[in-house]
Amino acid sequence: MGESTAPTAFVPGHVTAFFGVHRAGDPYRTGSTGAGIVLEDGVEVTVDPGEPLSVTVNADAVEPGPVTAVLETLGVEGGVRARTRLPPGAGFGVSGALALGTALSANAVADEPRSSNELIRIAHRAEVEAGTGLGDVVAQARGGVPVRLEPGAPPHGVLDGVPATARVEYLSFGQLATAEVITGDTATLTDAGERALDRLQGRPTLPALFQAARAFAAEADLVTPRVAEAVDDVTAAGGEACMAMLGETVVALDSGLSDAGYDPSSCRIHPGGAAPGRFSSFQRER
Amino acid sequence: MGESTAPTAFVPGHVTAFFGVHRAGDPYRTGSTGAGIVLEDGVEVTVDPGEPLSVTVNADAVEPGPVTAVLETLGVEGGVRARTRLPPGAGFGVSGALALGTALSANAVADEPRSSNELIRIAHRAEVEAGTGLGDVVAQARGGVPVRLEPGAPPHGVLDGVPATARVEYLSFGQLATAEVITGDTATLTDAGERALDRLQGRPTLPALFQAARAFAAEADLVTPRVAEAVDDVTAAGGEACMAMLGETVVALDSGLSDAGYDPSSCRIHPGGAAPGRFSSFQRER
């Protein structure tokens, strides 16, 4: 099936600012609480029905991870092609985007169409069971500045948000292994995440989110030296920055990284969630 | 405060395809179930702090309606200016947009910032108590093709969606009085709305939504002669159309109204919900 007719979905990127891990026997009740920022820079995911199962990101073959389970659940056989300017494994939710984008695209050719919540459940479960993420899918489905009050997929997960928009900058120094952190001893981390969440709920603004994220990263002992230096440089220059969980990546409000002398990528907070169609469906001429 | 600094929010339009009325003592539990379509054509709402209370839509003064309660709850005094190409009172959720857009904009200058869900609650309550709407605010906060499974604002209301995007056309013949319909005897209407909701949940697609909407409009006896004729013309030409609840307005999938010889407005389904900033925050150059 050609480029023009194969179903495609756009899933925005998501950086987690702080989080707590919540495991349950039920994968739909397993997930993370916390908060993050959804980015206009995201992932376009195309399913080519009838092709052999393979997953490519910018034409490079990658492990199928959660994609296999998503396609099986929907009863669709196909190849999955993703295009993105986000670096994989660096805390931008590319894995969640592959799962959710595959669900949205494959649904368009499935014999039995599903609702939005059903697709979120399928993608969330696949991420949890593949060990690639706990909260990106529900955040990417919502958009904006998602606050995950209760873990899990619909109808269990409960979301709120910080009602704000802004330009953001990001700079990645490398990958961190999500699975190693979220399957290890997470008690200290989760305590720190709950304190950060309480703080943000008391004042749901973007500066408060960054401040809570810095306190969390210090308490949870997750900051790498290069990230610590860049975050300190941004705050010393009067900006707001934090580490993206989990990647060796720094995110800053507005021109925070540029102002501190770095050469970051930039985009806006994406006000919407994942949706069928290309990114251009968010664009229009007035 | 000038155009450049006064806080502004964009709220997409929303046409309800079918609905049921659910009244409770608690305004947060009062609302409607049903489904609809969120439109890129929406309302930009600006709050000018410190100005006397007034509400203008495209520079014309209108009744403040729910806006007064929203500003009072947030402790903000100001004037509210809205710009839109949508006709008021014709089933596009302009009233809900004024309430939610005022909440999002006023929050930016409020002493005590609120979360997204808190702002949705404030706007929903104001709409319910003003009698201007029951389900637009939660739908406009979500975006896409919202399905309202349980009535009310967070944490009571439960939303799902039809995972689809499309171009849509709309044509308005005039106004209908929402308050008269939703405060009258709504038992027959609500029964019809529940049947339509069951049907859509069995097959959550856009064609199924339009079919369920036409069955609802006939069972609830809400169709005016001009709307009935236009809907029939579109379906006779092989398209999908339904009446917008509640306005003397027809909405069609894709080029349905044009194909039937009408001269409609058109836009795309808006994949995101209401957000701070102008509509242009959804746009970007790649």
XYZ file of C-alpha atoms in Angstrom:
572
model
C 0.000 0.000 0.000
C 1.465 3.342 -1.004
C 2.395 6.391 1.058
C -0.805 8.155 0.089
C -3.308 5.599 1.362
C -1.587 3.738 4.236
C -3.120 4.871 7.540
C -0.957 7.272 9.541
C -1.241 8.787 13.005
C 0.646 11.585 14.728
C 1.737 11.062 18.322
C 3.388 14.015 20.078
C 6.565 13.556 22.098
C 6.343 13.477 25.920
C 8.997 14.279 28.505
C 8.276 13.182 32.045
C 9.306 15.758 34.648
C 8.798 13.490 37.700
C 7.059 10.207 38.380
C 6.207 7.413 40.774
C 5.947 3.730 39.843
C 2.743 1.805 40.590
C 2.698 -1.905 39.791
C -0.424 -4.040 39.976
C -1.328 -7.514 38.757
C -3.575 -5.907 36.140
C -1.541 -4.148 33.403
C -4.348 -1.603 32.969
C -3.942 -0.590 36.639
C -0.157 -0.580 36.396
C 1.415 2.720 35.444
C 3.013 5.849 36.768
C 1.811 8.988 38.450
C 3.591 12.254 37.823
C 3.697 15.104 35.351
C 5.309 15.981 32.062
C 5.195 18.080 28.932
C 3.810 17.025 25.536
C 5.802 18.319 22.567
C 4.885 19.321 19.019
C 7.949 17.362 17.987
C 6.522 13.876 17.778
C 6.292 10.706 15.759
C 4.328 10.023 12.572
C 3.474 6.317 12.518
C 2.285 4.574 9.343
C 1.013 0.999 9.136
C 1.409 -0.784 5.773
C -1.181 -3.561 5.897
C -0.130 -6.879 4.427
C 3.599 -6.183 4.721
C 5.700 -8.476 6.960
C 6.050 -7.331 10.569
C 8.937 -4.896 10.922
C 9.374 -1.563 12.627
C 11.531 1.214 11.206
C 12.252 4.619 12.702
C 13.532 7.065 10.078
C 14.175 3.996 7.847
C 16.340 2.227 10.476
C 15.077 -1.161 11.688
C 14.373 -1.251 15.447
C 13.107 -3.892 17.884
C 9.308 -4.187 17.508
C 8.858 -3.999 21.307
C 5.221 -3.161 22.149
C 4.227 -2.861 18.484
C 3.868 -6.629 18.040
C 1.259 -6.969 20.784
C -0.687 -3.929 19.506
C -0.968 -5.387 16.000
C -1.915 -8.835 17.322
C -4.630 -7.428 19.578
C -6.161 -5.528 16.670
C -5.820 -8.515 14.313
C -3.811 -6.518 11.791
C -0.716 -7.786 9.990
C 1.576 -5.113 8.663
C 4.823 -3.228 8.707
C 5.231 -0.087 10.791
C 7.166 2.966 9.593
C 7.871 5.895 11.903
C 9.315 9.299 11.129
C 10.550 11.592 13.885
C 13.195 14.179 14.712
C 13.213 12.999 18.341
C 16.151 10.843 19.471
C 15.090 7.335 20.606
C 15.788 6.174 24.163
C 16.406 9.702 25.379
C 13.222 10.330 27.349
C 10.836 11.621 24.657
C 8.337 8.750 24.701
C 9.234 7.421 21.259
C 8.398 3.896 22.398
C 4.959 4.974 23.657
C 4.448 6.851 20.408
C 5.176 3.711 18.379
C 2.650 1.736 20.445
C -0.104 4.369 20.354
C 0.544 5.413 16.754
C 0.391 1.797 15.639
C -2.901 1.345 17.494
C -4.470 4.443 15.914
C -3.248 3.570 12.408
C -3.990 -0.160 12.519
C -7.497 0.605 13.831
C -8.303 2.272 10.521
C -7.904 -1.079 8.746
C -9.047 -3.428 11.541
C -12.156 -5.570 11.019
C -13.532 -4.458 14.378
C -13.012 -0.720 14.970
C -12.244 0.358 18.558
C -12.928 3.509 20.528
C -10.170 5.941 21.549
C -10.065 4.602 25.118
C -9.834 1.008 23.874
C -6.844 1.943 21.692
C -5.168 3.723 24.609
C -5.706 0.604 26.747
C -4.182 -1.649 24.080
C -1.120 0.588 23.644
C -0.665 1.122 27.401
C -0.827 -2.598 28.126
C 1.687 -3.343 25.371
C 4.126 -0.739 26.782
C 3.759 -2.028 30.341
C 4.259 -5.652 29.310
C 7.229 -4.807 27.072
C 8.794 -2.887 29.987
C 9.354 0.175 27.810
C 7.207 2.690 29.688
C 4.487 3.268 32.272
C 2.928 6.668 31.658
C 3.814 7.973 28.215
C 0.838 6.507 26.348
C -1.863 8.122 28.499
C 0.051 11.412 28.516
C 0.541 11.380 24.742
C -3.147 10.617 24.260
C -4.051 13.743 26.261
C -1.586 16.403 25.122
C -0.674 19.679 26.809
C 0.942 19.386 30.241
C -0.488 16.122 31.614
C -0.599 15.444 35.330
C -1.111 11.756 36.095
C -3.018 11.676 39.376
C -3.799 7.940 39.315
C -1.825 5.335 37.361
C -3.020 3.217 34.491
C -5.166 3.242 31.387
C -8.870 4.143 31.102
C -11.012 3.742 33.118
C -8.479 3.496 35.978
C -5.969 6.233 35.225
C -6.940 9.759 36.235
C -5.446 12.756 34.453
C -5.421 16.467 35.155
C -3.225 19.126 33.559
C -1.376 22.388 33.940
C -3.365 24.873 31.807
C -0.442 26.531 30.069
C 1.373 26.685 26.782
C 4.918 27.749 26.017
C 7.910 27.362 23.779
C 10.348 24.790 25.130
C 13.924 23.797 24.324
C 15.575 20.410 24.682
C 19.055 18.954 24.404
C 19.959 15.301 24.630
C 23.357 13.946 25.689
C 22.406 10.284 25.287
C 20.245 7.353 26.287
C 19.273 5.905 29.644
C 17.736 2.438 30.021
C 14.122 2.930 31.148
C 13.611 -0.751 31.939
C 16.524 -0.850 34.413
C 15.157 2.043 36.460
C 11.463 1.179 36.460
C 11.930 -2.510 37.290
C 14.433 -1.923 40.111
C 13.799 -0.721 43.677
C 11.510 2.216 43.116
C 10.354 3.002 46.676
C 12.583 6.047 47.179
C 11.841 7.311 43.703
C 8.093 6.892 44.147
C 8.117 8.717 47.514
C 9.930 11.602 45.836
C 7.436 11.501 42.969
C 4.465 11.745 45.318
C 5.991 14.767 47.068
C 6.564 16.459 43.686
C 2.968 15.729 42.675
C 1.617 17.243 45.914
C 3.722 20.334 45.336
C 2.488 20.763 41.740
C -1.154 20.280 42.719
C -0.752 23.122 45.220
C 0.371 25.440 42.410
C -0.324 24.016 38.925
C 1.931 26.253 36.820
C 4.869 25.579 34.490
C 7.528 27.152 36.759
C 6.217 25.049 39.671
C 6.444 21.937 37.484
C 10.124 22.574 36.724
C 10.906 23.309 40.387
C 9.142 20.113 41.505
C 11.014 18.166 38.815
C 14.423 19.408 40.029
C 13.622 18.487 43.628
C 12.442 15.033 42.451
C 15.561 14.373 40.362
C 17.803 15.243 43.310
C 15.826 13.155 45.830
C 15.562 10.174 43.465
C 19.276 10.405 42.624
C 18.710 10.084 38.885
C 20.679 13.071 37.581
C 23.797 12.410 35.526
C 26.725 14.868 35.742
C 26.201 16.333 32.272
C 22.495 16.880 32.909
C 23.172 18.425 36.321
C 25.620 20.887 34.803
C 23.234 21.996 32.040
C 20.274 22.350 34.426
C 22.453 24.423 36.781
C 23.602 26.601 33.878
C 20.008 27.322 32.853
C 18.826 28.174 36.364
C 21.948 30.299 36.965
C 20.954 32.282 33.873
C 17.478 32.830 35.378
C 15.669 30.108 33.411
C 13.724 26.948 34.251
C 15.036 23.504 33.287
C 14.854 19.890 34.393
C 15.938 16.410 33.370
C 13.673 14.350 31.090
C 12.780 11.065 32.781
C 14.296 8.792 31.571
C 16.940 10.018 29.217
C 20.171 11.949 29.481
C 18.193 14.947 28.296
C 17.527 18.470 29.534
C 14.280 20.352 28.872
C 13.951 24.084 29.444
C 11.139 26.630 29.369
C 11.211 29.152 26.541
C 14.808 30.069 25.596
C 16.395 28.742 28.808
C 19.057 26.564 27.180
C 19.907 29.083 24.457
C 20.220 31.826 27.060
C 22.719 29.649 28.944
C 24.858 29.229 25.824
C 23.683 25.813 24.606
C 22.510 24.903 21.097
C 19.211 23.079 21.713
C 16.269 21.973 19.577
C 13.027 23.834 20.223
C 9.309 23.454 19.714
C 6.067 24.423 21.435
C 4.042 22.476 23.945
C 1.525 20.489 21.862
C -1.963 21.330 23.096
C -3.582 18.192 21.638
C -3.052 14.491 22.006
C -2.297 11.711 19.547
C -4.684 11.565 16.600
C -5.184 9.827 13.276
C -3.763 11.761 10.341
C -0.501 13.576 9.827
C 0.743 16.454 11.936
C -0.581 18.760 9.252
C -4.100 18.010 10.427
C -3.266 20.407 13.291
C -2.389 23.117 10.799
C -4.612 25.368 8.818
C -4.635 28.596 6.897
C -6.865 31.322 8.231
C -4.057 45.964 28.694
C -3.244 45.757 25.001
C -3.875 43.052 22.414
C -0.337 41.763 22.715
C -0.286 40.963 26.432
C -3.911 40.244 27.433
C -4.313 36.495 28.031
C -6.078 34.622 25.242
C -7.323 31.053 24.852
C -8.578 29.113 21.860
C -11.672 26.937 22.298
C -12.716 24.788 19.319
C -16.346 24.647 18.193
C -18.445 21.600 19.098
C -21.529 20.212 17.407
C -23.523 17.643 19.340
C -24.778 14.764 17.179
C -27.075 13.243 19.838
C -27.510 13.574 23.582
C -29.383 12.676 26.736
C -30.099 15.060 29.619
C -28.995 14.131 33.145
C -29.935 16.502 35.949
C -28.662 16.162 39.514
C -28.651 18.419 42.549
C -24.909 18.854 42.104
C -24.065 20.969 39.015
C -20.824 19.010 38.578
C -22.856 15.777 38.213
C -25.422 17.447 35.946
C -24.700 17.247 32.245
C -25.386 15.353 29.079
C -24.289 12.058 27.630
C -23.932 11.706 23.879
C -21.441 12.350 21.118
C -20.320 15.151 18.860
C -17.589 16.590 16.705
C -15.040 19.224 17.708
C -14.219 21.737 14.967
C -11.108 23.701 14.053
C -13.451 26.645 13.615
C -13.648 27.911 17.178
C -13.545 30.918 19.445
C -10.555 32.980 20.553
C -11.348 34.456 23.960
C -9.334 37.307 25.455
C -9.700 38.692 28.972
C -8.725 42.330 29.526
C -8.021 42.536 33.265
C -9.214 45.680 34.995
C -11.763 46.584 32.328
C -15.451 46.729 33.328
C -17.371 43.465 32.876
C -18.670 43.170 29.327
C -18.691 40.400 26.749
C -18.304 41.054 23.038
C -18.373 38.548 20.191
C -16.803 39.955 17.022
C -17.148 43.418 18.663
C -20.909 43.030 19.280
C -22.041 43.173 22.926
C -23.768 39.975 24.098
C -25.307 38.810 27.386
C -22.513 37.762 29.765
C -24.330 34.498 30.565
C -21.914 32.017 32.203
C -18.939 34.381 31.870
C -19.898 36.373 34.966
C -19.768 33.345 37.265
C -16.464 32.165 35.776
C -14.781 35.518 36.432
C -16.239 35.744 39.952
C -15.068 32.238 40.856
C -11.543 33.026 39.712
C -11.560 36.429 41.429
C -10.746 38.262 38.211
C -12.377 41.506 37.075
C -12.204 42.164 33.378
C -13.808 42.510 29.999
C -14.085 39.525 27.676
C -13.573 39.792 23.908
C -14.283 36.847 21.614
C -13.536 36.413 17.940
C -15.137 33.642 15.893
C -16.497 32.791 12.472
C -19.089 30.490 14.070
C -22.686 31.764 14.259
C -23.954 32.119 17.859
C -26.974 30.127 19.042
C -26.754 27.732 16.110
C -25.396 24.628 17.830
C -21.630 25.218 17.703
C -20.973 25.558 21.435
C -20.134 29.263 21.329
C -21.578 29.699 24.818
C -19.454 26.870 26.199
C -16.451 28.339 24.427
C -17.011 31.713 26.095
C -17.178 30.032 29.513
C -14.147 27.785 29.034
C -12.103 30.389 27.153
C -12.744 32.927 29.900
C -11.671 30.388 32.534
C -8.414 29.564 30.703
C -7.580 33.219 30.028
C -8.562 34.604 33.422
C -6.548 31.836 35.118
C -3.388 33.351 33.659
C -3.938 36.497 35.751
C -5.676 34.947 38.782
C -4.001 35.156 42.200
C -4.547 31.438 42.751
C -3.812 29.406 39.603
C -6.021 26.365 38.983
C -5.468 23.049 37.239
C -7.074 22.170 33.904
C -9.753 20.025 35.555
C -10.595 22.808 38.024
C -11.087 25.261 35.141
C -13.286 22.761 33.292
C -15.364 22.337 36.465
C -15.768 26.111 36.855
C -16.829 26.597 33.226
C -19.141 23.550 33.225
C -20.889 24.682 36.408
C -21.359 28.189 35.009
C -22.906 26.785 31.783
C -25.235 24.442 33.683
C -26.379 27.173 36.069
C -26.870 29.692 33.238
C -28.933 27.078 31.351
C -26.878 27.571 28.206
C -25.466 24.058 27.816
C -24.815 20.692 29.423
C -22.022 18.957 27.542
C -20.132 21.405 25.341
C -17.492 22.412 27.903
C -16.186 18.897 28.606
C -16.295 18.061 24.884
C -14.442 21.256 23.930
C -11.835 20.562 26.600
C -11.128 17.143 25.026
C -11.196 17.750 21.277
C -11.557 15.223 18.457
C -14.820 13.280 18.394
C -15.876 13.175 22.052
C -18.236 10.523 23.346
C -19.743 11.473 26.694
C -20.343 8.172 28.500
C -21.190 9.690 31.886
C -22.480 13.238 32.414
C -20.785 16.039 34.265
C -17.436 17.642 34.919
C -14.283 15.996 36.329
C -14.089 13.758 38.273
C -17.660 12.595 37.516
C -17.946 12.887 33.736
C -16.464 10.031 31.718
C -15.320 10.603 28.142
C -14.307 8.287 25.336
C -13.897 9.154 21.654
C -14.175 8.024 18.061
C -10.538 7.766 16.870
C -10.962 9.492 13.524
C -10.274 12.732 11.736
C -11.937 14.202 8.672
C -12.909 17.336 6.811
C -16.428 18.435 7.670
C -18.893 20.933 6.224
C -21.589 22.893 7.996
C -24.471 25.162 7.070
C -26.678 27.080 9.468
C -30.241 28.208 8.754
C -30.773 29.872 12.124
C -30.942 29.627 15.893
C -32.781 27.283 18.234
C -33.252 28.028 21.935
C -31.136 25.491 23.869
C -32.673 26.420 27.235
C -36.230 25.642 26.077
C -35.319 22.145 24.967
C -33.042 21.093 27.805
C -35.294 22.355 30.584
C -38.490 20.813 29.170
C -39.667 17.182 29.275
C -36.553 15.353 28.183
C -37.507 11.711 28.894
C -38.204 10.738 25.253
C -35.140 12.617 24.060
C -32.897 10.982 26.664
C -34.170 7.484 25.821
C -33.364 8.141 22.178
C -29.960 9.493 23.177
C -29.118 6.358 25.157
C -30.050 4.138 22.199
C -27.836 6.222 19.904
C -24.965 5.966 22.405
C -25.289 2.168 22.602
C -25.249 1.982 18.809
C -22.116 4.138 18.535
C -20.282 2.179 21.226
C -20.910 -0.982 19.201
C -19.160 0.569 16.202
C -17.186 3.733 17.097
C -16.699 5.219 13.605
C -17.700 8.524 12.004
C -20.310 7.018 9.616
C -21.886 5.190 12.581
C -21.991 8.495 14.511
C -23.911 10.230 11.711
C -26.320 7.300 11.356
C -26.959 7.232 15.117
C -27.491 11.005 15.052
C -30.132 10.808 12.312
C -32.032 8.079 14.172
C -31.853 10.182 17.358
C -33.108 13.353 15.679
C -36.090 11.499 14.238
C -36.955 9.713 17.508
C -36.538 12.880 19.585
C -38.610 14.903 17.090
C -36.136 17.781 16.979
C -35.634 18.169 13.215
C -36.903 21.315 11.540
C -38.169 21.114 7.923
C -35.189 22.971 6.420
C -32.700 20.766 8.288
C -34.583 17.590 7.294
C -34.468 18.576 3.636
C -30.739 19.309 3.651
C -29.889 16.101 5.537
C -31.999 14.116 3.057
C -30.285 15.824 0.127
C -26.840 14.887 1.471
C -27.728 11.244 2.137
C -29.466 10.981 -1.259
C -26.183 12.101 -2.814
C -24.369 9.304 -0.958
C -23.002 11.436 1.887
C -23.332 11.517 5.669
C -25.039 14.428 7.458
C -26.968 15.180 10.642
C -28.488 18.074 12.558
C -26.338 19.951 15.094
C -27.963 19.825 18.532
C -29.234 22.449 19.202
C -29.287 24.763 16.250
C -30.967 24.897 12.895
C -27.701 23.636 11.468
C -26.579 20.732 9.283
C -23.152 19.107 9.581
C -21.802 16.750 6.922
C -18.762 14.525 6.543
C -16.173 15.578 3.981
C -17.825 17.290 0.991
C -21.349 16.005 1.686
C -23.137 19.361 1.579
C -21.185 20.652 -1.430
C -21.861 17.429 -3.296
C -25.584 17.944 -2.680
C -25.445 21.432 -4.184
C -25.231 23.565 -1.014
C -22.697 26.319 -0.270
C -21.412 25.398 3.212
C -18.496 26.455 5.413
C -15.849 23.804 5.947
C -13.049 22.935 8.328
C -11.383 19.864 9.780
C -12.144 18.003 12.976
C -9.919 19.599 15.620
C -7.831 16.869 17.229
C -7.047 18.865 20.374
C -9.063 20.537 23.080
C -9.244 24.083 24.361
C -5.890 25.561 25.333
C -4.261 28.811 26.377
C -2.825 30.772 23.478
C -4.149 31.597 20.051
C -5.154 29.055 17.432
C -1.729 29.547 15.895
C -0.226 27.593 18.783
C -1.543 24.539 16.917
C 0.349 25.566 13.792
C 3.975 25.259 12.932
C 6.336 25.181 10.019
C 8.227 21.963 9.455
